Structures are given as structure tokens and as C-alpha cells.
PDB file of C-alpha atoms and ligand atoms in Angstrom:
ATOM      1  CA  UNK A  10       0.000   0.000   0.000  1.00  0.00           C
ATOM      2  CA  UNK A  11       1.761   3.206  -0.965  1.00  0.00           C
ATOM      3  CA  UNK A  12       2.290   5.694   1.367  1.00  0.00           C
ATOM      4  CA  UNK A  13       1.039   9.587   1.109  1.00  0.00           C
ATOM      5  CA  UNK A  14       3.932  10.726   2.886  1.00  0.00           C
ATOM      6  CA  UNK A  15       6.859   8.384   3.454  1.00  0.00           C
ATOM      7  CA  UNK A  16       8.250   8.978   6.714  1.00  0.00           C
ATOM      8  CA  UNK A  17      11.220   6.715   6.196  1.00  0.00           C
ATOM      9  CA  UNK A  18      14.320   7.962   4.191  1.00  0.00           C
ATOM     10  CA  UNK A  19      16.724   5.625   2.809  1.00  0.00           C
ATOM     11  CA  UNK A  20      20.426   6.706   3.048  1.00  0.00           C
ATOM     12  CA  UNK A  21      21.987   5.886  -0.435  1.00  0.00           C
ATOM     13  CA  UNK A  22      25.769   5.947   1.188  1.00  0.00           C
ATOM     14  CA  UNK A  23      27.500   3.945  -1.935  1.00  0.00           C
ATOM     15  CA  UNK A  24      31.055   4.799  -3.535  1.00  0.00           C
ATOM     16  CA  UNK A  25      29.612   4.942  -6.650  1.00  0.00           C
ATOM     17  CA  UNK A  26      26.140   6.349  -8.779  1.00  0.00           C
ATOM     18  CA  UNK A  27      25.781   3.151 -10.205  1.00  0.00           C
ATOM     19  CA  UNK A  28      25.603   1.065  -7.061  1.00  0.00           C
ATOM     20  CA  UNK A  29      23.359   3.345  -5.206  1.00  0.00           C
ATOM     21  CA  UNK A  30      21.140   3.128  -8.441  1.00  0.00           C
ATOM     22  CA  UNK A  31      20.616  -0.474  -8.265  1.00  0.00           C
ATOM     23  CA  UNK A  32      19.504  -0.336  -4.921  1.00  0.00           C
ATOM     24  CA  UNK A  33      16.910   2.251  -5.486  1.00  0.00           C
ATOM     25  CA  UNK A  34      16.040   0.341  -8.353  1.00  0.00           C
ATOM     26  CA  UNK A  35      15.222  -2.544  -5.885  1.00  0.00           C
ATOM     27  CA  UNK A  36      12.890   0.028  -3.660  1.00  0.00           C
ATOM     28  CA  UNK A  37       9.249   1.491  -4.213  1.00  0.00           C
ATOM     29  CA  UNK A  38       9.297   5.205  -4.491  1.00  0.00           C
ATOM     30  CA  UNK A  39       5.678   5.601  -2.745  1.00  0.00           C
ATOM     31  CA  UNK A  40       7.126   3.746   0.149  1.00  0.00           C
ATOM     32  CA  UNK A  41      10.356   5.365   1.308  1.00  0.00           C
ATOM     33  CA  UNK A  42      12.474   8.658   0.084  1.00  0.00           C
ATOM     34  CA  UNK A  43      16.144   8.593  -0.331  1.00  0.00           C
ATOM     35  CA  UNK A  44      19.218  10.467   0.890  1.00  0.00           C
ATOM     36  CA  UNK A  45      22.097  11.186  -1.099  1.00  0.00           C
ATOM     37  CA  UNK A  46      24.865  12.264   1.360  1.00  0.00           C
ATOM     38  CA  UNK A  47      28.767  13.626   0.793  1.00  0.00           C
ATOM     39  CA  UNK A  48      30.190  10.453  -0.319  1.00  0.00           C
ATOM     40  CA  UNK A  49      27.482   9.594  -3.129  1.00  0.00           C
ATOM     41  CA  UNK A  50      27.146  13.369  -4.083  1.00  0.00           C
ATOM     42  CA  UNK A  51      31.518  13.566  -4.770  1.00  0.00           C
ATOM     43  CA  UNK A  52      30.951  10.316  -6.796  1.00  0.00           C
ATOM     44  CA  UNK A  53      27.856  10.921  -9.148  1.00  0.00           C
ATOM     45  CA  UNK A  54      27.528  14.805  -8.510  1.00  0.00           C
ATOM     46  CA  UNK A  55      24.028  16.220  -9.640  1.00  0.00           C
ATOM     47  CA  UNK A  56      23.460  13.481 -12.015  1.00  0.00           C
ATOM     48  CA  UNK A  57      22.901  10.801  -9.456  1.00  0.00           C
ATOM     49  CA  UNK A  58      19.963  12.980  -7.718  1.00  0.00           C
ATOM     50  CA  UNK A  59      18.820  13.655 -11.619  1.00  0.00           C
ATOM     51  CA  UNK A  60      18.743   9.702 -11.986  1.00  0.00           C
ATOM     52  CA  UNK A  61      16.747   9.044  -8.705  1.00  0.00           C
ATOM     53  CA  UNK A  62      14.403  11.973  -9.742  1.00  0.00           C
ATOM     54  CA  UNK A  63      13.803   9.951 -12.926  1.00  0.00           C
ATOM     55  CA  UNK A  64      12.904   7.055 -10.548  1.00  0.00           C
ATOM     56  CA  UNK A  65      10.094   8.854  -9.062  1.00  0.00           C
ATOM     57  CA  UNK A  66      12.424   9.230  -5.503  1.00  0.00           C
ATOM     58  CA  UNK A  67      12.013  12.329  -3.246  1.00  0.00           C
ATOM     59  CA  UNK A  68      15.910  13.319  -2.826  1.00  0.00           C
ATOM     60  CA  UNK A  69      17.488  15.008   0.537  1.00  0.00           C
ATOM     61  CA  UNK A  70      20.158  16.531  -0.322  1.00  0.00           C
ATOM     62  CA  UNK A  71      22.330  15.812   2.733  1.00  0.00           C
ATOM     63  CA  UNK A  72      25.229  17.921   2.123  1.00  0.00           C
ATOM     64  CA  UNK A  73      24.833  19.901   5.768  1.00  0.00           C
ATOM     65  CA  UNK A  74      26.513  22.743   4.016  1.00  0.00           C
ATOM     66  CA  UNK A  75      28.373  25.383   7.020  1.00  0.00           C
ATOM     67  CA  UNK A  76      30.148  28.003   5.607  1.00  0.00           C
ATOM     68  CA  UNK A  77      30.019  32.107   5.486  1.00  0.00           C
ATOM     69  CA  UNK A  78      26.469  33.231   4.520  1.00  0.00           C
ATOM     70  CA  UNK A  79      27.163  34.320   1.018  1.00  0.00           C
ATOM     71  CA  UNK A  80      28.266  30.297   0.240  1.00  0.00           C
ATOM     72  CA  UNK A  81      25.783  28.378   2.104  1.00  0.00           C
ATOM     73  CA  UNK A  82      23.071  31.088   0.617  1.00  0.00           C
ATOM     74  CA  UNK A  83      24.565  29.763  -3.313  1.00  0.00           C
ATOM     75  CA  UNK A  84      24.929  26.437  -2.222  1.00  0.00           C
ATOM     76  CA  UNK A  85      21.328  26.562  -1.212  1.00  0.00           C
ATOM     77  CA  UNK A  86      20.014  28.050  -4.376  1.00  0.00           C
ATOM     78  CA  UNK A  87      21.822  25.567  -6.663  1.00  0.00           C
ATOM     79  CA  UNK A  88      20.215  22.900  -4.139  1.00  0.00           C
ATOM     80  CA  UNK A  89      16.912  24.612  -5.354  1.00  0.00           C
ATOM     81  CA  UNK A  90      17.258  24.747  -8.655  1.00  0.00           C
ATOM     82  CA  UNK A  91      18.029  20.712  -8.688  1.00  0.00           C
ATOM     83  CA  UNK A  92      14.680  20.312  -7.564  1.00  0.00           C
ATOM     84  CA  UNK A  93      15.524  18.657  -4.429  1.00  0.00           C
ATOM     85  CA  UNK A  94      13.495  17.676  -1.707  1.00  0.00           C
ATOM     86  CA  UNK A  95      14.740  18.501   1.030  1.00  0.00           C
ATOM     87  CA  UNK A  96      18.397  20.000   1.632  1.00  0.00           C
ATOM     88  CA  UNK A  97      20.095  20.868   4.992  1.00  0.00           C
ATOM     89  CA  UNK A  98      22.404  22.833   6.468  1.00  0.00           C
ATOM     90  CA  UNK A  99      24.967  22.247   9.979  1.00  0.00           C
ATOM     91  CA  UNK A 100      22.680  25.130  12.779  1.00  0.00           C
ATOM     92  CA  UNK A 101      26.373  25.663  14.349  1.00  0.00           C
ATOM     93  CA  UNK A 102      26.862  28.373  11.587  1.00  0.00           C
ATOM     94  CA  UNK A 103      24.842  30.403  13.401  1.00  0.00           C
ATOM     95  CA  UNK A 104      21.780  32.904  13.037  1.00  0.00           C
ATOM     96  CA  UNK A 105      23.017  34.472  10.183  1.00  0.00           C
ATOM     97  CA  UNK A 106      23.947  31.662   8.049  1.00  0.00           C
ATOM     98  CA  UNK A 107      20.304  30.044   8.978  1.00  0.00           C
ATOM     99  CA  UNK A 108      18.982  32.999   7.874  1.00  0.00           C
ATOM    100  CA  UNK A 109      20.776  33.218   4.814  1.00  0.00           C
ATOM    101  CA  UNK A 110      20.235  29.992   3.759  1.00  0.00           C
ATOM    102  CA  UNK A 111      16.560  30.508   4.250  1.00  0.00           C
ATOM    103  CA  UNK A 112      16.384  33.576   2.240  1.00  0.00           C
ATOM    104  CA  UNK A 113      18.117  31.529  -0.803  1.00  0.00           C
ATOM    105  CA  UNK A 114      15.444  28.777  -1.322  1.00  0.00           C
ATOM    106  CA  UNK A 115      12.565  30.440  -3.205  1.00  0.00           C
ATOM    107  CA  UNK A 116       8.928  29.697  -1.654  1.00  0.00           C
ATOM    108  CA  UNK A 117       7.850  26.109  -2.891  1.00  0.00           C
ATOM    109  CA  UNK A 118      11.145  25.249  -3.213  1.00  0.00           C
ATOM    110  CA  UNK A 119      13.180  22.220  -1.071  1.00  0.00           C
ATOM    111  CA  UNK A 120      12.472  21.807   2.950  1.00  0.00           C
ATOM    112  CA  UNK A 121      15.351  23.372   4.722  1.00  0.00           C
ATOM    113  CA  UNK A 122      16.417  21.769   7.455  1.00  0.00           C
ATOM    114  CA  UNK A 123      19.394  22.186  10.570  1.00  0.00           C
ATOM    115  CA  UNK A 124      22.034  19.883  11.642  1.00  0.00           C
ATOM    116  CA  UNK A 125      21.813  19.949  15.463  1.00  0.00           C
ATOM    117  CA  UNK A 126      24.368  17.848  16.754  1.00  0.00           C
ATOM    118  CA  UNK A 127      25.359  14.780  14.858  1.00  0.00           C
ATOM    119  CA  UNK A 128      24.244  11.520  16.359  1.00  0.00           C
ATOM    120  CA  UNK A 129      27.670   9.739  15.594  1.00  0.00           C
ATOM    121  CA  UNK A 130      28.627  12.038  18.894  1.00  0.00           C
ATOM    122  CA  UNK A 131      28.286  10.476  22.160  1.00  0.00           C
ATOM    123  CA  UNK A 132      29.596  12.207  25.589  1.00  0.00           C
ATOM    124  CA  UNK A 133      33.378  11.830  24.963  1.00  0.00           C
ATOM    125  CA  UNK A 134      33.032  14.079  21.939  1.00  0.00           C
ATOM    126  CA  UNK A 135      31.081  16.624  22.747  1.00  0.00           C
ATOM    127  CA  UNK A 136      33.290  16.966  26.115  1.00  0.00           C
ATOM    128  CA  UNK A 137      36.280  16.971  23.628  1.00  0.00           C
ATOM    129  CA  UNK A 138      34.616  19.479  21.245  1.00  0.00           C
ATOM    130  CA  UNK A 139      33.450  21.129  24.629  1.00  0.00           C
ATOM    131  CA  UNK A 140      30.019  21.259  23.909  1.00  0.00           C
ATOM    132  CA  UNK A 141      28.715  19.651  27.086  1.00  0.00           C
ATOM    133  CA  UNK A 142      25.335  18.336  27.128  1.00  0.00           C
ATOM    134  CA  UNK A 143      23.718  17.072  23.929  1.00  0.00           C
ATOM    135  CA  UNK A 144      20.211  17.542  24.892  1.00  0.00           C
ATOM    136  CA  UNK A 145      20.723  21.137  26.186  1.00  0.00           C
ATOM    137  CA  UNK A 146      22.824  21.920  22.944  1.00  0.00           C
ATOM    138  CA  UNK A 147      20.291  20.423  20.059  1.00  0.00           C
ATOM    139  CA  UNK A 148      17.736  22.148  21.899  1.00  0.00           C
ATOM    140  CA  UNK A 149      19.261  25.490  21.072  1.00  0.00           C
ATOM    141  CA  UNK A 150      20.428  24.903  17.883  1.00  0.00           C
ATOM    142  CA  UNK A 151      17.051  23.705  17.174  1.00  0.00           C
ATOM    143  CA  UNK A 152      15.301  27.287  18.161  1.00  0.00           C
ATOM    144  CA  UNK A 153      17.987  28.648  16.212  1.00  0.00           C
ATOM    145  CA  UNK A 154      16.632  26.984  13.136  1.00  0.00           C
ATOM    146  CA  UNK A 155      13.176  27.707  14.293  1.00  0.00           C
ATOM    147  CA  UNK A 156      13.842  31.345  14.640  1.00  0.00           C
ATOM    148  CA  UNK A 157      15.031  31.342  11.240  1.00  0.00           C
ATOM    149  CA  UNK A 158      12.107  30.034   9.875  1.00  0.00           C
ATOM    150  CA  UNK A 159      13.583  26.465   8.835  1.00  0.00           C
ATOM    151  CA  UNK A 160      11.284  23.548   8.380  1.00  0.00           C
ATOM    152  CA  UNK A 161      12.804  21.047  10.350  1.00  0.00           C
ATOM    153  CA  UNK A 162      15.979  19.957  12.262  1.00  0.00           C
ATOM    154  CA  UNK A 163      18.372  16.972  12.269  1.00  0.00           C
ATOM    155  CA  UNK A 164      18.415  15.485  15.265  1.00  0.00           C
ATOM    156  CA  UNK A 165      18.795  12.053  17.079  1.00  0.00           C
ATOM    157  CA  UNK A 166      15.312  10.005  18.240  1.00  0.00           C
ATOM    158  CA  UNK A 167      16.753  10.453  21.977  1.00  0.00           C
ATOM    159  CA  UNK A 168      16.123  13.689  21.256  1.00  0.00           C
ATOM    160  CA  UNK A 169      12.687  13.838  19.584  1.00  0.00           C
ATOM    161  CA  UNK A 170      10.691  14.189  22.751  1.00  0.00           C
ATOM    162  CA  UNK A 171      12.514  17.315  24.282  1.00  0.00           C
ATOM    163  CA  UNK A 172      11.416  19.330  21.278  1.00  0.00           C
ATOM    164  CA  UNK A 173       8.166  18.295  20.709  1.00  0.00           C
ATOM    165  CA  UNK A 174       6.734  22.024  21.622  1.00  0.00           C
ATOM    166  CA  UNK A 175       9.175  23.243  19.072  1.00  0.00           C
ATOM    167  CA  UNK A 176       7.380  20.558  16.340  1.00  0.00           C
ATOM    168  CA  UNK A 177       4.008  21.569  17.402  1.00  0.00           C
ATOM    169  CA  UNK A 178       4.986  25.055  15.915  1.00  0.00           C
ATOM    170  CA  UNK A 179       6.196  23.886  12.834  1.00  0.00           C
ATOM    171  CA  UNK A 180       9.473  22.352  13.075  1.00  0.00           C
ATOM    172  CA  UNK A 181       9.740  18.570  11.813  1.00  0.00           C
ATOM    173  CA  UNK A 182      12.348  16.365  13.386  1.00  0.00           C
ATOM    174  CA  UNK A 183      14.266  14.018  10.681  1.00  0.00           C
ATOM    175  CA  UNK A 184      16.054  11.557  12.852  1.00  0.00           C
ATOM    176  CA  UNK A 185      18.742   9.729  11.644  1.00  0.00           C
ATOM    177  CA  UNK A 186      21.059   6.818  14.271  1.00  0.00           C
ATOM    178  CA  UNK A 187      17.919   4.279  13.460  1.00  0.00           C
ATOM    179  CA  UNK A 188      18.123   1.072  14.073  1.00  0.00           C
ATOM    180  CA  UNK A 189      15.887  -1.506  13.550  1.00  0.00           C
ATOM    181  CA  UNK A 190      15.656  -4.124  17.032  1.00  0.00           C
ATOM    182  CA  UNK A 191      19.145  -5.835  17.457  1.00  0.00           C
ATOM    183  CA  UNK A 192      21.067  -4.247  14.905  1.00  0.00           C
ATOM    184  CA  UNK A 193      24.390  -3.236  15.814  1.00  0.00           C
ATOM    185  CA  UNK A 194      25.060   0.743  16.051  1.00  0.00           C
ATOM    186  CA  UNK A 195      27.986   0.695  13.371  1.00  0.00           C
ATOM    187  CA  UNK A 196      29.796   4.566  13.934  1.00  0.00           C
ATOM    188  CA  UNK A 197      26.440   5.831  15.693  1.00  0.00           C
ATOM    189  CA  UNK A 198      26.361   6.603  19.195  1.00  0.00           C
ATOM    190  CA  UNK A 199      22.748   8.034  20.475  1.00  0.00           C
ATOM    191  CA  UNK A 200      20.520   5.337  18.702  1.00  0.00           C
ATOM    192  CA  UNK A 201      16.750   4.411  19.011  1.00  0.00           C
ATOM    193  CA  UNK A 202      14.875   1.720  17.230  1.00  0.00           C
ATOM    194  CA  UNK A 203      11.915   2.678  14.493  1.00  0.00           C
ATOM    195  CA  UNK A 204       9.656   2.119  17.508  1.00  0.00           C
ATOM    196  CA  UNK A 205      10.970   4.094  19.906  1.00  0.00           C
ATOM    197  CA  UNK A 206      11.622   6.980  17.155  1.00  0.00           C
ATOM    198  CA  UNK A 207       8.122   7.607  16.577  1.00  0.00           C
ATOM    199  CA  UNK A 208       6.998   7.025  19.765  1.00  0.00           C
ATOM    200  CA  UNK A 209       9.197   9.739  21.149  1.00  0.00           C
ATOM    201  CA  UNK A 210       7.852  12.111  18.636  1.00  0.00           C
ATOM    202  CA  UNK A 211       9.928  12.085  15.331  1.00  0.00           C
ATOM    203  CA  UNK A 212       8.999  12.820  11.769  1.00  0.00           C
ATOM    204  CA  UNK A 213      10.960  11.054   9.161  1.00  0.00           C
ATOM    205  CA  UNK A 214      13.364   8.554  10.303  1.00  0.00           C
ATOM    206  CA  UNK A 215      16.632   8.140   8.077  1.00  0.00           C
ATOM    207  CA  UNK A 216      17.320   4.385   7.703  1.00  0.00           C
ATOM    208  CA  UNK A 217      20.836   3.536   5.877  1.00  0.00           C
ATOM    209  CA  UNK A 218      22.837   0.669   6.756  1.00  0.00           C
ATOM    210  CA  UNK A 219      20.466  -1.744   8.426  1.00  0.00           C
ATOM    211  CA  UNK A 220      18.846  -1.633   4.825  1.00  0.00           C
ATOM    212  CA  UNK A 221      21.782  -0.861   2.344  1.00  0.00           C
ATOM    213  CA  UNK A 222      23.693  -3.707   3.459  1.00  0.00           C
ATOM    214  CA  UNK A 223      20.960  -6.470   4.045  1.00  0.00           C
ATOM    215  CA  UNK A 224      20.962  -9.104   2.012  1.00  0.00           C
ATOM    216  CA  UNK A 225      17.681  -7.803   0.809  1.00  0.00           C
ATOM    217  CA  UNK A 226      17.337  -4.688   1.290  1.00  0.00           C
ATOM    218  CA  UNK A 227      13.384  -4.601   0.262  1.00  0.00           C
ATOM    219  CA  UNK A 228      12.757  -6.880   2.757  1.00  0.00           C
ATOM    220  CA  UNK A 229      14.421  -5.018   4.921  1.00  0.00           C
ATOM    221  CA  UNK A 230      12.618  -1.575   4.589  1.00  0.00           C
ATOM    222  CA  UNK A 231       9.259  -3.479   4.555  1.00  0.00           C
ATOM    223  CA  UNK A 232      10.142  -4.705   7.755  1.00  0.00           C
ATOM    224  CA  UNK A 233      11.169  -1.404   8.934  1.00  0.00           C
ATOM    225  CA  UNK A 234       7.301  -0.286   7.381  1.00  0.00           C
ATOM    226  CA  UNK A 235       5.880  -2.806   9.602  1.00  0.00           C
ATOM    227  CA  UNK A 236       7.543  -1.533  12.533  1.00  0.00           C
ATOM    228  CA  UNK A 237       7.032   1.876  12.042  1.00  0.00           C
ATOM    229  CA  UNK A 238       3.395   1.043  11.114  1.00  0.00           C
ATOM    230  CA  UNK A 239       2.853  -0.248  14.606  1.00  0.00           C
ATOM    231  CA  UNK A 240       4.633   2.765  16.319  1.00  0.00           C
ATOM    232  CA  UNK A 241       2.437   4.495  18.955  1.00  0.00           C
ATOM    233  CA  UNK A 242       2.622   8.214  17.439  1.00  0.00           C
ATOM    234  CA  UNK A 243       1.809  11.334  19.776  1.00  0.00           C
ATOM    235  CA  UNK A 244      -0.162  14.064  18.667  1.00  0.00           C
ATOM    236  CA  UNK A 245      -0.830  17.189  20.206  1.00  0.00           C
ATOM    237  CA  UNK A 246      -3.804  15.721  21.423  1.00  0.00           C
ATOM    238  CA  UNK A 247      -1.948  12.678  23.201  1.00  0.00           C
ATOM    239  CA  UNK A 248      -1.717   9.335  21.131  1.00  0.00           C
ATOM    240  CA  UNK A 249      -2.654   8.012  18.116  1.00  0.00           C
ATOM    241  CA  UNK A 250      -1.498   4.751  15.909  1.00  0.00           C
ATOM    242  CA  UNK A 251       0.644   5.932  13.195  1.00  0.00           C
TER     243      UNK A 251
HETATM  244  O1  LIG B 450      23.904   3.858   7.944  1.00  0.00           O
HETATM  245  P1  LIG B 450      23.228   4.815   8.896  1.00  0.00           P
HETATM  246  O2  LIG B 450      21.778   4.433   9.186  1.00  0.00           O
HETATM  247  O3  LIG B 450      24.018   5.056  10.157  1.00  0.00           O
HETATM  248  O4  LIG B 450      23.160   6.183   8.074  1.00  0.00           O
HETATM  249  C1  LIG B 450      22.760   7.394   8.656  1.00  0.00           C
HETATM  250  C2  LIG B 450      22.851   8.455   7.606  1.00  0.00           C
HETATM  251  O5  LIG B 450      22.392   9.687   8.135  1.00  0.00           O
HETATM  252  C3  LIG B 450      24.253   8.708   7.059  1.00  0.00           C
HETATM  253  O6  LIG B 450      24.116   8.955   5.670  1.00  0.00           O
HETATM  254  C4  LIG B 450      24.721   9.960   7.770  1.00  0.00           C
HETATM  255  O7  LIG B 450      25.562  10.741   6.964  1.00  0.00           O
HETATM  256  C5  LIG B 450      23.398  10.684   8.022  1.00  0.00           C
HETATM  257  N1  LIG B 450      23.353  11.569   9.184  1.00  0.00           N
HETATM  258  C6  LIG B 450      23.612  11.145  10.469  1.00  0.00           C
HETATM  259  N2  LIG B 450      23.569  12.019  11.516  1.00  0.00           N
HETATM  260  C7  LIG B 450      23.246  13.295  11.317  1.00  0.00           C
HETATM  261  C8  LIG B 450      22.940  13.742  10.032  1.00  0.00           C
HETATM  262  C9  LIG B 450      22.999  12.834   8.978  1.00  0.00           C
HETATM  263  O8  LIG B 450      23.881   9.945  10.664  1.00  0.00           O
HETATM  264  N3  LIG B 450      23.139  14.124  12.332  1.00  0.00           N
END
């Protein structure tokens, strides 16, 4: 049964446009989106996201650009004018890069969203990178973005339920550090399953690994469906089945 909106997003993290072709090849555009991040964007460059557009695939553009204004503001516009998505930018360059990078993307155009803090970070590096406590620090970065008028934030599912007043006024929370019941946490550090994720209050969950490298990676994402189809879901109202 398609779905109207497809919450899940499918991280297309290959070495090569070709590989990461075959796989979407294997998956149902009215049942998941897909993410092309740095490594798949330096191999195939625009092409690759022209390709999956051909394939009927919503595209995030997950380049989390952080630069001066003037860049991210260009790098923004050219994100636009591939017809993207959804496109996102690192909230730790501050209100006037945010606001920049907003003013870039013409009305209609892709959903902007902030990097809070990545969820490959656990407590040793944000002590190294002295940032202190994650939960305190996405939660500012994520008014940041919502000050700026950005659609969403990046966050991790630990931290979904902390901002839910900041997603009842508009912000949607795109969650990546999913995995499925069991699976090992590969490089990720604050991890929730597809369960929890939606429980706690998140939006669109990016899935990569625990369906890139399955051995069947259809069966796979329609298992993560079936999970996320069960998920309790809050609303503002309290609880509803998702
Ligand atoms: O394979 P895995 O499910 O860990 O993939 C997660 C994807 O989400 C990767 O492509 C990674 O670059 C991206 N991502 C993330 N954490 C963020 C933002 C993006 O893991 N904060």
C-alpha cells in the first residue's frame, strides 16, 4: 500500500552512482524517500539525484553545508534549482547563516532543514569538542533553526521528545542513528529503534545501513514499514497509531 507521505528515508551511502542506483532500483518510491549524502554526491555529482528523480524518488540533499552566509546562501540556491526535496544545512553556523540559507530557497522550493548535533557524537566528543550536554545543545540549535524560519531539524530520536513544543509550531524532526531491534550501532552513538523513534515524537526517520547492506534490502525496509506502522505516534492531542 503506498504511502502519502513516506516517513522513512533511505540513506543511499555507496562509492559509486551506479551502485546506489541499483539499490533504489530494488525500492518502491511511494514507500520510502532517499538520501544522497557527501560520499554519493563527490561520486555521481548532480546526475545521481537527476537519476533518482527519474525514478520517481524524493531526494534530501544531505550535504549539511556550514560556511560564510554568502556560500551556504549559493549552495542553497543551486540545491533549489536541482529540484531537491529537502536539503540541509549544519545550525552551528549560526543565526546568520540560517537565515541566509533561508532567504536563498525560493517559496515552494526544497524543505530546509538544521544539523543539530550529529548523532555519531556520544559524551566523549562533545566533552572533547566542549560542547557539554547534547540535549541542552540540540535544543538550542534547534530554536535557532526555528527562529530562522527552517522547516525542520536533524536530530537524534533520543532527542525527539525534548522538542516536541518546538514541532508543534512547525518544526519537523528528521532523525537519523535508526536502528531496527538488534542491529548493531555501526559509527552511531545516540541510537533508538523505528519504535521508539516515533513514539518519542519524530517525523521522518533516516534508515541507511540496516537496509543498504541487508541481504535484501526490500525486505528489509518493509520490515522497517511494519515496525514503524505499529509505532504508537503522539499528537498534540496525546496518542494516536501511526
Ligand atoms: O547507515 P546509517 O543508518 O548510520 O546512516 C545514517 C545516515 O544519516 C548517514 O548517511 C549519515 O551521513 C546521516 N546523518 C547522520 N547524523 C546526522 C545527520 C545525517 O547519521 N546528524
Amino acid at each position: 500500500m503506498p504511502c502519502e507521505d513516506p516517513i522513512i528515508i533511505v540513506a543511499l551511502d555507496f562509492p559509486e552512482a551506479s551502485a546506489a542506483l541499483d539499490l533504489a532500483r530494488r525500492l518502491d518510491p511511494a514507500q520510502c524517500r532517499v538520501k544522497v549524502g557527501l560520499e554519493l554526491f563527490c561520486a555521481g555529482g548532480p546526475d545521481v539525484v537527476r537519476a533518482l528523480h527519474e525514478l520517481k524518488f524524493a531526494v534530501f540533499l544531505d550535504l549539511k553545508f556550514h560556511d560564510i552566509p554568502n556560500t551556504v546562501a549559493g549552495a542553497c540556491a543551486r540545491a533549489a534549482d536541482l529540484g531537491v526535496w529537502m536539503v540541509n544545512v549544519h545550525a552551528l553556523g549560526g543565526p546568520r547563516m540560517l537565515a541566509a540559507a533561508r532567504a536563498a530557497i525560493p517559496e515552494g522550493g526544497p524543505r530546509l532543514v538544521g544539523v543539530t548535533i550529529l548523532t555519531s557524537h556520544g559524551p566523549e566528543d562533545l566533552a572533547a569538542l566542549g560542547l557539554g550536554d547534547s540535549g541542552e545543545r540540540v535544543r538550542g540549535l534547534a530554536r535557532l533553526c526555528r527562529e530562522a524560519g527552517l522547516d525542520g531539524v536533524v536530530c537524534s530520536p533520543r532527542e525527539a521528545p525534548m522538542l516536541q513544543d518546538l514541532r508543534r509550531a512547525g518544526l519537523a524532526l528528521v532523525t537519523p542513528g535508526i536502528r531496527p531491534e538488534g542491529a548493531v550501532p555501526d559509527d552511531q552513538r545516540r541510537t533508538q529503534t523505528i519504535g521508539a523513534a516515533l513514539a518519542g515524537g519524530a517525523d521522518y526517520l533516516v534508515v541507511g545501513r540496516p537496509v543498504t547492506r541487508a541481504p535484501d534490502p526490500a525486505a528489509a525496509l518493509a520490515a522497517c514499514l511494519t515496525e514503524a506502522r505499529a509505532a504508537r505516534r503522539p499528537t498534540i492531542l496525546g496518542t494516536e497509531r501511526g
